[in-house]
Coordinates of C-alpha atoms and ligand atoms in Angstrom, one line a residue:
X266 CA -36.0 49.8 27.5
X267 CA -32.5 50.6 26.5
X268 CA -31.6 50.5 23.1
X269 CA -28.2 50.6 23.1
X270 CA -28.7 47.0 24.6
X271 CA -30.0 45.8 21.5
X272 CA -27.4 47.4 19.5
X273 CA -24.5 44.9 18.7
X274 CA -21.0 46.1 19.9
X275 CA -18.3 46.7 17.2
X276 CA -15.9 43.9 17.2
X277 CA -12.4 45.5 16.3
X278 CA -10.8 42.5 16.0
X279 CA -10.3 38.9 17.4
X280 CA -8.4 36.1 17.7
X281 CA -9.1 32.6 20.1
X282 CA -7.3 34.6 22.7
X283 CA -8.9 37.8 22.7
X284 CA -11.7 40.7 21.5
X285 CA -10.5 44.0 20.8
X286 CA -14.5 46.0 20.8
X287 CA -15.3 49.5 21.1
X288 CA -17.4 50.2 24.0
X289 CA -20.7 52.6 23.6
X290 CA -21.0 55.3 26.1
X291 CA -23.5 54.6 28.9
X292 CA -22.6 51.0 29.2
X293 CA -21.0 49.8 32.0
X294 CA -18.0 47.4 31.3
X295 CA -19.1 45.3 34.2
X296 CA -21.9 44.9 36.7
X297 CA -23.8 48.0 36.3
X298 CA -25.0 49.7 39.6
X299 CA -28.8 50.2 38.2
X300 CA -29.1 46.4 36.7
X301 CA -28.6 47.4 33.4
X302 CA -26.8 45.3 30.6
X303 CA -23.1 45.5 30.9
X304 CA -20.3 44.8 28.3
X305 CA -19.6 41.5 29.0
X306 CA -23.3 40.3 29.4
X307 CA -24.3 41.6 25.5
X308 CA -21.1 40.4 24.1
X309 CA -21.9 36.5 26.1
X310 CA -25.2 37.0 24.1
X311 CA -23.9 38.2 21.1
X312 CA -21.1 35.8 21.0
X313 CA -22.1 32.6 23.1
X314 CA -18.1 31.8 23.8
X315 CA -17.2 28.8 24.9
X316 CA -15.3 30.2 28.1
X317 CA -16.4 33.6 29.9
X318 CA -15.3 36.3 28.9
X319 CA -13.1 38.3 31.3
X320 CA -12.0 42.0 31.9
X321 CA -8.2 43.1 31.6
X322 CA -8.8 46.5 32.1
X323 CA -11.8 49.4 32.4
X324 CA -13.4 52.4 30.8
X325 CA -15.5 54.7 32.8
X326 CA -19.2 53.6 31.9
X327 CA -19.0 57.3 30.6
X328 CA -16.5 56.9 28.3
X329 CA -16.3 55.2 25.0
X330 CA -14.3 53.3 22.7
X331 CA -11.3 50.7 22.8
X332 CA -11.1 47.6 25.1
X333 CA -9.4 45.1 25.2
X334 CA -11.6 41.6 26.5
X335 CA -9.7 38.1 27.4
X336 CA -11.4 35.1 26.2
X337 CA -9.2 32.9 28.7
X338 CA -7.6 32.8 32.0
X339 CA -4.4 32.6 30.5
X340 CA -5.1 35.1 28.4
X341 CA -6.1 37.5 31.4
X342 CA -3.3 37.0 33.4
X343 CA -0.7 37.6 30.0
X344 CA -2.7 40.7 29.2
X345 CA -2.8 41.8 32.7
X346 CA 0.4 41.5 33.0
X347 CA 1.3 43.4 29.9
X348 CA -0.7 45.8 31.4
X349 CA 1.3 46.3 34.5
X350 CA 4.1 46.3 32.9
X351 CA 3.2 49.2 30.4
X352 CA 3.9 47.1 27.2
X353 CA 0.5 48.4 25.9
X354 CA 0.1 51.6 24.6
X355 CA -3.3 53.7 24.7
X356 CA -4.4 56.7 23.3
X357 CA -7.6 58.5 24.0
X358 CA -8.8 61.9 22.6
X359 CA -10.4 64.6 24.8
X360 CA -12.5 67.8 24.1
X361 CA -11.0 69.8 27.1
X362 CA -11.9 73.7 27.9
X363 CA -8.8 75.8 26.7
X364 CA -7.2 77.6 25.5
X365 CA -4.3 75.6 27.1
X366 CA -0.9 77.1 28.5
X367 CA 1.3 74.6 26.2
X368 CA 1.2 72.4 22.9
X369 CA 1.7 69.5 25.1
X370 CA 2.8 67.9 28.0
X371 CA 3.3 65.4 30.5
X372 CA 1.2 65.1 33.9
X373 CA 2.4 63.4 37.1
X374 CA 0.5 64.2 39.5
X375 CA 0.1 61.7 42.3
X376 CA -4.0 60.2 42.6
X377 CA -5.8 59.1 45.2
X378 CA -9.3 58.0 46.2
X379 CA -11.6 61.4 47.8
X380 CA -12.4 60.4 51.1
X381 CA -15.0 62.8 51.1
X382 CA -16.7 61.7 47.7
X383 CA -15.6 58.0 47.2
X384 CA -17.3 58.3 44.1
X385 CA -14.5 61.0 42.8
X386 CA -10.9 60.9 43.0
X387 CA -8.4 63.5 43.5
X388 CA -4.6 64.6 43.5
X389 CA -2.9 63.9 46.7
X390 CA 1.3 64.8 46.8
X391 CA 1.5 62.6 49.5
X392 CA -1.7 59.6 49.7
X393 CA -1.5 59.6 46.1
X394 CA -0.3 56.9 43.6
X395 CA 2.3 57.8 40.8
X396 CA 0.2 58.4 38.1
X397 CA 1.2 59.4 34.2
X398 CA -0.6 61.2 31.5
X399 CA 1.0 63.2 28.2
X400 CA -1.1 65.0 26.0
X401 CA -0.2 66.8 23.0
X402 CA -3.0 69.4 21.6
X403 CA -4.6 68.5 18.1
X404 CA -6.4 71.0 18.0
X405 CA -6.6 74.0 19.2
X406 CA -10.9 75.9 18.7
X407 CA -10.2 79.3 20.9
X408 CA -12.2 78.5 24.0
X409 CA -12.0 74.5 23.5
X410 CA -9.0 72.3 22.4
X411 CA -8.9 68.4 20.9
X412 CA -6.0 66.8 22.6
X413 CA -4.7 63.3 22.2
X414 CA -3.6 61.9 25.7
X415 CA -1.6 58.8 26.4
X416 CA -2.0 57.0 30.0
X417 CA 1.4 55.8 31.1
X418 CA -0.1 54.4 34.4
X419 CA -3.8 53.6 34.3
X420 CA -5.4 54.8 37.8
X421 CA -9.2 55.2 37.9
X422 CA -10.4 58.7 36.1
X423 CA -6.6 59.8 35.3
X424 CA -7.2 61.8 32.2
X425 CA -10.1 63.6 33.9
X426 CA -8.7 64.2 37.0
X427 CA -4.9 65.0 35.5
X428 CA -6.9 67.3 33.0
X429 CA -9.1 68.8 35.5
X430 CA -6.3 69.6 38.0
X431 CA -4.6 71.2 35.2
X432 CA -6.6 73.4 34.4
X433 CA -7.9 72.1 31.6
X434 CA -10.8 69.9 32.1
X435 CA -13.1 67.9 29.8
X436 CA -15.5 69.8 28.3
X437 CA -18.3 67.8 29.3
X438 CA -17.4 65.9 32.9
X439 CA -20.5 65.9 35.8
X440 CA -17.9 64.8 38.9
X441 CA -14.8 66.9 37.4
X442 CA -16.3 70.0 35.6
X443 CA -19.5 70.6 34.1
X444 CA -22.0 68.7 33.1
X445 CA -23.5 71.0 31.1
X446 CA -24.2 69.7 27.3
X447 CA -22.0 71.8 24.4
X448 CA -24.3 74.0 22.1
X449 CA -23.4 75.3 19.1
X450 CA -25.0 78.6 19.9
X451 CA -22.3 79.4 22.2
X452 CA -19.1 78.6 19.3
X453 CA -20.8 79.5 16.3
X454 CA -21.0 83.5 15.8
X455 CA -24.5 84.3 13.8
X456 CA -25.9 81.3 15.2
X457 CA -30.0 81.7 14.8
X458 CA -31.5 79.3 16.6
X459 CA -34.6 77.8 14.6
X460 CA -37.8 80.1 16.6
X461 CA -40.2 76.8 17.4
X462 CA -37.0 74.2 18.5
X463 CA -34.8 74.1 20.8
X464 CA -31.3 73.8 20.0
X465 CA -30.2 70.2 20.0
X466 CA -26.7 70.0 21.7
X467 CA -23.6 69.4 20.0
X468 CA -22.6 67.3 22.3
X469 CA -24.1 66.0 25.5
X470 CA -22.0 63.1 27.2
X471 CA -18.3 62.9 29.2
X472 CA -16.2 64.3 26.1
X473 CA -13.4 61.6 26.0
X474 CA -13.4 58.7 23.8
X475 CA -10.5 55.6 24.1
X476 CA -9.3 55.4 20.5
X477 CA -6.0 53.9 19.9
X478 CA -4.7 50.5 21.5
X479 CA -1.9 48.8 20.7
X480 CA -0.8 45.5 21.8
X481 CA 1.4 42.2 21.2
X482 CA -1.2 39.9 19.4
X483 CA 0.1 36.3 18.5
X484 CA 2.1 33.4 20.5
X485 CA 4.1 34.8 23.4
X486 CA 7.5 34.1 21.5
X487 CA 6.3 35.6 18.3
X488 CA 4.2 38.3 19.3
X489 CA 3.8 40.9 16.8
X490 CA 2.7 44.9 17.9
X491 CA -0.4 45.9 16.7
X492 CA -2.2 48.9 16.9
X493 CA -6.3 49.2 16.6
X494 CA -8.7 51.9 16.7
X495 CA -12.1 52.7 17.7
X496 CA -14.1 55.1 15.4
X497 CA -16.0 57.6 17.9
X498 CA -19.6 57.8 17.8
X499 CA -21.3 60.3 15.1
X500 CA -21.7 62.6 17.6
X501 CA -18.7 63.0 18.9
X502 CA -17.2 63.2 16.0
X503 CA -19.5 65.4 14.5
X504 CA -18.8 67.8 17.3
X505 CA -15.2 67.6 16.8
X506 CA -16.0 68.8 12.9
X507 CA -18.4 71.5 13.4
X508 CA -15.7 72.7 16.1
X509 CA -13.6 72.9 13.6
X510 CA -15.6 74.4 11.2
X511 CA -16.9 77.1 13.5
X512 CA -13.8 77.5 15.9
X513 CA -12.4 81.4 17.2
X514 CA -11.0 83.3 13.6
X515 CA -8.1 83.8 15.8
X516 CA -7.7 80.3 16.5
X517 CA -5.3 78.0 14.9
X518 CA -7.6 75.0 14.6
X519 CA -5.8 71.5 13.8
X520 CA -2.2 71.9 14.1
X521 CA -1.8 69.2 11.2
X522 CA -5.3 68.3 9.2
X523 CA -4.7 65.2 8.7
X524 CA -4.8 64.4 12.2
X525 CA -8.6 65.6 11.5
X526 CA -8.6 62.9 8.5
X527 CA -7.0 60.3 10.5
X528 CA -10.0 61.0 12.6
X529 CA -12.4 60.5 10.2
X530 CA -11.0 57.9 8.8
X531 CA -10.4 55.6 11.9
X532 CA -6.5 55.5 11.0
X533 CA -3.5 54.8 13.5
X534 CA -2.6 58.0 15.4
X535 CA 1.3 59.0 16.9
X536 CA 1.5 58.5 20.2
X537 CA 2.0 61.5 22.5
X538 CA 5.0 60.1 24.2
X539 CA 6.3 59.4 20.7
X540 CA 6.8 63.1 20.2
X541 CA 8.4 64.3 23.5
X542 CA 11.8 62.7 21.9
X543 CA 13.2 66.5 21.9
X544 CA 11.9 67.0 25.7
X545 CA 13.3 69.8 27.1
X546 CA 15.7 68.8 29.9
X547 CA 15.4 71.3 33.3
X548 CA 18.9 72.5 33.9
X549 CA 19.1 70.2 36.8
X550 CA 18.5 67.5 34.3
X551 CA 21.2 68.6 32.0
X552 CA 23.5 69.8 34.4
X553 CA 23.4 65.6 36.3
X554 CA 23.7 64.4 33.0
X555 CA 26.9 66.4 31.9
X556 CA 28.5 64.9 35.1
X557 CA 28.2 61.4 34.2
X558 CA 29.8 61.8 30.7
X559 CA 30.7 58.1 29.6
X560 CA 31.5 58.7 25.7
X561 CA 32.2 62.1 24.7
X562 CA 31.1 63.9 21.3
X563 CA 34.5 63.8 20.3
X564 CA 34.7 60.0 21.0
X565 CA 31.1 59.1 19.1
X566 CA 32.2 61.1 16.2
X567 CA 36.0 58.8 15.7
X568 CA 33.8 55.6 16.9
X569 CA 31.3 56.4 13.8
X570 CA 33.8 57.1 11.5
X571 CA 35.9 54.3 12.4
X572 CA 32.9 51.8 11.7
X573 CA 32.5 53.0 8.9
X574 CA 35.7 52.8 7.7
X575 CA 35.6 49.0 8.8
X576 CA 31.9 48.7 6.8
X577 CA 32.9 50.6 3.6
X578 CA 36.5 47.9 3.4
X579 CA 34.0 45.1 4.0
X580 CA 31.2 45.5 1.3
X581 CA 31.5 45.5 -2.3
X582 CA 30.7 48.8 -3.8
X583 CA 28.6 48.0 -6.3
X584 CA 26.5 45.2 -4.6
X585 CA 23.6 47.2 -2.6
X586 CA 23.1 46.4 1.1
X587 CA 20.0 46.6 3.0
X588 CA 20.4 48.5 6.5
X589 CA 18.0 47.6 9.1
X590 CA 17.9 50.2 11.8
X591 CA 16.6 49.1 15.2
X592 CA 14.3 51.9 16.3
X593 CA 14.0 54.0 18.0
X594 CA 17.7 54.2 19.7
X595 CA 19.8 53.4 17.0
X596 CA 18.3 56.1 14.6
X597 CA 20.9 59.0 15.1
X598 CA 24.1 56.4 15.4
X599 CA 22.1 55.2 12.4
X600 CA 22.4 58.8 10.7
X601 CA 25.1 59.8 11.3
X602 CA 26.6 56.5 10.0
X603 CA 25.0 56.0 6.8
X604 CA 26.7 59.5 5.4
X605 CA 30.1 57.9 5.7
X606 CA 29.3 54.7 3.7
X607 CA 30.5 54.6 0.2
X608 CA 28.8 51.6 -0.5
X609 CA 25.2 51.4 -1.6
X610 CA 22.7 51.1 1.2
X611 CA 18.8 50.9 0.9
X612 CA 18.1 51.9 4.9
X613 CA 14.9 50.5 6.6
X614 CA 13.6 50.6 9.8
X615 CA 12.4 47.9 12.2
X616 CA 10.9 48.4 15.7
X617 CA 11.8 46.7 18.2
X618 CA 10.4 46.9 21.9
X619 CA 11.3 45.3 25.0
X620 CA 10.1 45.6 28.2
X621 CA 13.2 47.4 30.3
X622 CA 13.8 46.7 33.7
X623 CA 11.8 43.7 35.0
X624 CA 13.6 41.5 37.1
X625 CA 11.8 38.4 35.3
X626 CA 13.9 36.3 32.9
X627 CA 11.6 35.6 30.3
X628 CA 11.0 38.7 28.1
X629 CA 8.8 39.8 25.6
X630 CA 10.5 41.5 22.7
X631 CA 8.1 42.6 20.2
X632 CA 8.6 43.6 16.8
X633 CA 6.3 46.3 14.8
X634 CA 7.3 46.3 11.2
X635 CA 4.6 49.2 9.9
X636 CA 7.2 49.4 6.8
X637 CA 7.2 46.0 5.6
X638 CA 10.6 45.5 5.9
X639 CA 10.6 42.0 6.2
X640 CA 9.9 41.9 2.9
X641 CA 12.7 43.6 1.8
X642 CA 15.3 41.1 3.3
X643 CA 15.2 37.6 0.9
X644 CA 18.1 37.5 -0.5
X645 CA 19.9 40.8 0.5
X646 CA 23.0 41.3 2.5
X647 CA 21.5 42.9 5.4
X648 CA 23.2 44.8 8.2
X649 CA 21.5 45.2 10.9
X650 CA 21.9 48.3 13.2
X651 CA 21.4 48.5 16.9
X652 CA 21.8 51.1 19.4
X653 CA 23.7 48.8 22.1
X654 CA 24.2 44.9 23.4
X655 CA 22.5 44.8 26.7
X656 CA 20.9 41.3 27.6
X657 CA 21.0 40.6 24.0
X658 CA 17.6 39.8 23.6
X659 CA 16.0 42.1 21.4
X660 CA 18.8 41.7 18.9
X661 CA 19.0 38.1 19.2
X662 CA 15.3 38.1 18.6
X663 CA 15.2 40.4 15.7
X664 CA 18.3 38.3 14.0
X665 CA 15.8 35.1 13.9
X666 CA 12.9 37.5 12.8
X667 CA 15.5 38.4 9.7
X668 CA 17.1 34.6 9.6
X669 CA 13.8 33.2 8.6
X670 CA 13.0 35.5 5.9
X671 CA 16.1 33.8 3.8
X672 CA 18.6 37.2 3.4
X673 CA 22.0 36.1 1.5
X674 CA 23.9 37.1 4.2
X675 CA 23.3 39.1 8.0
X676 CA 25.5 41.2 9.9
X677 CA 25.4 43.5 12.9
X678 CA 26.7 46.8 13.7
X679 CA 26.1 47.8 17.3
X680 CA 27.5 50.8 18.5
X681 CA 28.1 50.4 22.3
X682 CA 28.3 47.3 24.0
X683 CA 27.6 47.3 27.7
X684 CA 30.1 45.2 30.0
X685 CA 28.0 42.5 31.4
X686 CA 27.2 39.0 31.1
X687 CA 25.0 38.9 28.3
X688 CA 22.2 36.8 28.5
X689 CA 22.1 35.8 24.7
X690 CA 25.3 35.3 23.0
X691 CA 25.5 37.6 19.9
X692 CA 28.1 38.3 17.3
X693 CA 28.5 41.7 17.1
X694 CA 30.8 41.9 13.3
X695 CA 31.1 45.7 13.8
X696 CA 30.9 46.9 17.1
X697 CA 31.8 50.4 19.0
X698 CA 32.9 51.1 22.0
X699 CA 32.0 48.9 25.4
X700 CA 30.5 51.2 28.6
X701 CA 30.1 50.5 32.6
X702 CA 27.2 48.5 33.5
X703 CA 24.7 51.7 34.1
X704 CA 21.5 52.6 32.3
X705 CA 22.9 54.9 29.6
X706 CA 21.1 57.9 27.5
X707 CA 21.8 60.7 25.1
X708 CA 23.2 60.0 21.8
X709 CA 19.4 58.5 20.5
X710 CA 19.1 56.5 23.7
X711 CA 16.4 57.7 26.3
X712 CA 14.9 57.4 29.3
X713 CA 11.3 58.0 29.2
X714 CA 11.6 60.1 26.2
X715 CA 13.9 62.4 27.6
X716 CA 17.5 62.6 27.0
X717 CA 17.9 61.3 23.6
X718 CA 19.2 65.1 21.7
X719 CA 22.2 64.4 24.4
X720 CA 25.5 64.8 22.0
X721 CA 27.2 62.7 24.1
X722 CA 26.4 59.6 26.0
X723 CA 26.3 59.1 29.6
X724 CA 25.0 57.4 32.9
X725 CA 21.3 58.4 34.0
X726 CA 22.1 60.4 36.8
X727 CA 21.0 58.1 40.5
X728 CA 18.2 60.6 41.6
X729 CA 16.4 60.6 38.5
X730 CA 12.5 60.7 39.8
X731 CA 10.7 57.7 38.1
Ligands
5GP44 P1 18.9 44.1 25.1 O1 18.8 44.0 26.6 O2 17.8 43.3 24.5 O3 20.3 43.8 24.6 O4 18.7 45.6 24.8 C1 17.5 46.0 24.2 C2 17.3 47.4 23.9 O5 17.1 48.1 25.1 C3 18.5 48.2 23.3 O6 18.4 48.1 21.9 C4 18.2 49.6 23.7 O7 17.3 50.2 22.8 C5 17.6 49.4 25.1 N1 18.6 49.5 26.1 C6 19.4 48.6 26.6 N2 20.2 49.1 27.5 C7 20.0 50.4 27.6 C8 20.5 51.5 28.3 O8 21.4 51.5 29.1 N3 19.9 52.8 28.0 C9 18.9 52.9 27.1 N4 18.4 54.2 27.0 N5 18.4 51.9 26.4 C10 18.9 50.7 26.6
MG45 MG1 17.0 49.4 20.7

């Protein structure tokens, strides 16, 4: 008998639309090959729900931690959607076999099924499907690292395969790598093993574990970001410490302790993609964007100075203002702004996202306010600042969010303007300069995380891979 299957699984959260549980390793999310219980069959009995509960995505019945279970059909499809439309970030950490070439990266090679292992898949340049992963290292023990890995796309076995191609595969991984179990022995110098037991093994399972997911949770129109995490198992965390403890002298170890302590402690962790703001462009890159120049440095520098010339005449000195920056594109306009106002500004920040380049009119435009700044609004002349006025959704979106938390009074300050027919009508009070009808970056405003440490702003050059 299995006795994982009379263990209850850990309910993260829920709502009537959804569970958010962390999966146990060895349990198959659904329909298990050798009869076993699966997921959804101990969380029916554990739960009885009134509708089935259905799948919206997978983890390997190897892997453990976060998942994300519909409770409806609607639900399903909304989340699925999400999904497919990367509005949902992940974040799972690895024990990989290092040391490893770089502090982080991003992976896109192309996957496909094996066709001679169907059971295993494989990169292909030209069968393959586009497939994303970026890593940063957490960690870094000599012979094996702790890396944190975000899954743009979400093809079957991507971290392991990604990992594997690169070089730097799980630890533990019986179709990619090895399957053999970690032992102390082998990390810890001095180790005596005790003369009438064997060694138990540090570790002895696929060393990945899904532990950050963050996703809109509420009504469609007032969605709100949220981000949960699953603690890894005892063992897998334990190995992570004694790693630690025991790693290489030469060895740096975590990077930042208290990404070890966020560990411990089950606490939100950054995103990969997060980081790679200051990317490094190829020359290619940066020679394509210097081409399509739309707003010189010169021109960003008069445009900043001139709003704030035109803020500084229109609010009282001695009556504080709250600025509410839009993240994460209108932080450097926001910046460099804020050190020409004379007027007294408390600045907080509000993120907004919105799904980008869908062809569907009905968007979802999320806010994640992880600094409470809607509390910080009643009664305050706020300004809110935004990076430019495409559709107009996000900011007309965010200018209800701030309407209904009673401010005295709400302005906007947007510092480019694209020429189209905006979808939502907005009053821009102090707006910038207007640009061509063309996907714009540099200046704080990316694409894919690349291009924002631009001085200038300009079009995304045409043959920009996706
Ligand atoms: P909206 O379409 O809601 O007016 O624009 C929403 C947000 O999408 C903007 O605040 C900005 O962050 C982003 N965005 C809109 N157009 C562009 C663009 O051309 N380039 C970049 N990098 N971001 C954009
Ligand atoms: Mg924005």
């Amino acid at each position: 008998m299995n006795t994982m299957a009379k263990k209850r699984i850990e309910i993260l959260f829920e709502n009537d639309e959804i569970l958010v549980v962390n999966k146990p390793v060895g349990i198959s999310v659904t329909a298990d090959r050798g009869g076993a219980d699966d997921l959804l069959m101990l969380l029916t009995r554990q739960l009885s729900p009134a509708e089935p509960l259905r799948l919206v995505h997978r983890l390997d019945k190897e892997t453990s931690g976060i998942l994300l279970i519909a409770r409806s059909r609607t639900a399903q499809s909304r989340y699925s959607r999400l999904f497919a439309k990367r509005m949902i970030q992940k974040l799972y950490l690895a024990i990989v076999r290092g040391p490893l070439p770089y502090r982080g990266g991003s992976i896109k090679d192309p996957i496909a099924r094996s066709k001679r292992n169907p059971q295993a898949m494989h990169v292909h340049p030209r069968l393959g499907k586009p497939s994303h992963t970026v890593w940063k290292e957490l960690a870094d023990f000599g012979t094996l690292s702790l890396v944190a890995a975000q899954i743009v796309t979400g093809r079957t076995h991507q971290i392991r395969v990604h990992f594997a191609h690169r070089g730097m595969p799980l630890a533990i991984d019986p179709i990619y790598a090895s399957a053999e179990p970690l032992m102390l022995s082998a990390y810890k110098s001095g180790y005596r093993p005790k003369i009438d037991k064997e060694e138990p093994p540090l570790i002895d399972r696929l060393t990945l574990h899904a532990y950050q997911l963050t996703i809109p949770v509420g009504p469609q129109e007032d969605a709100e970001m949220r981000t949960f995490t699953a603690p890894p198992d005892k063992k897998f965390v334990a190995a992570v410490k004694l790693l630690a403890k025991y790693k290489d002298k030469s060895a740096p170890g975590f990077h930042d302790q208290n990404d070890l302590l966020r560990i411990l402690r089950s606490e939100q962790m950054e995103y990969p993609l997060k980081t790679e703001t200051g990317q490094r462009l190829s020359r290619r890159e940066k020679e394509a964007a210097y081409n399509r120049i739309l707003v010189s440095e010169e021109q960003l520098e008069q445009t900043v100075r001139d709003l704030a010339r035109r803020l500084n005449d229109s609010y009282p000195v001695n009556e504080p203002a709250t600025a509410v920056v839009l993240l994460e594109g209108a932080r450097r306009f926001a910046e460099d702004l804020l050190k020409h106002l004379v007027f007294t500004v408390e600045v907080r920040y509000l993120k907004a996202s919105s799904y980008y380049g869908s062809t569907e009119s009905s968007e979802l435009v999320c806010i994640e306010d992880s600094e409470k700044t809607g509390g910080q609004i009643a009664g305050r002349n706020v300004l809110v600042i935004d990076d430019i006025y495409d559709t107009g959704r996000t900011l007309a979106h965010v200018l209800d969010w701030i309407r209904t938390r009673q401010p005295k009074s709400v302005k906007t300050c947007v510092l480019l303007e694209k020429r189209v027919r905006h979808e939502k009508q907005i009053t821009i009070d102090f707006g910038g300069l207007e640009v061509d009808n063309a996907f714009v970056i540099g200046y704080g405003l990316d694409y894919d995380g690349k291009f924002r440490d631009l001085p200038f702003v300009a079009a995304l050059p045409d043959d920009f891979e996706n």
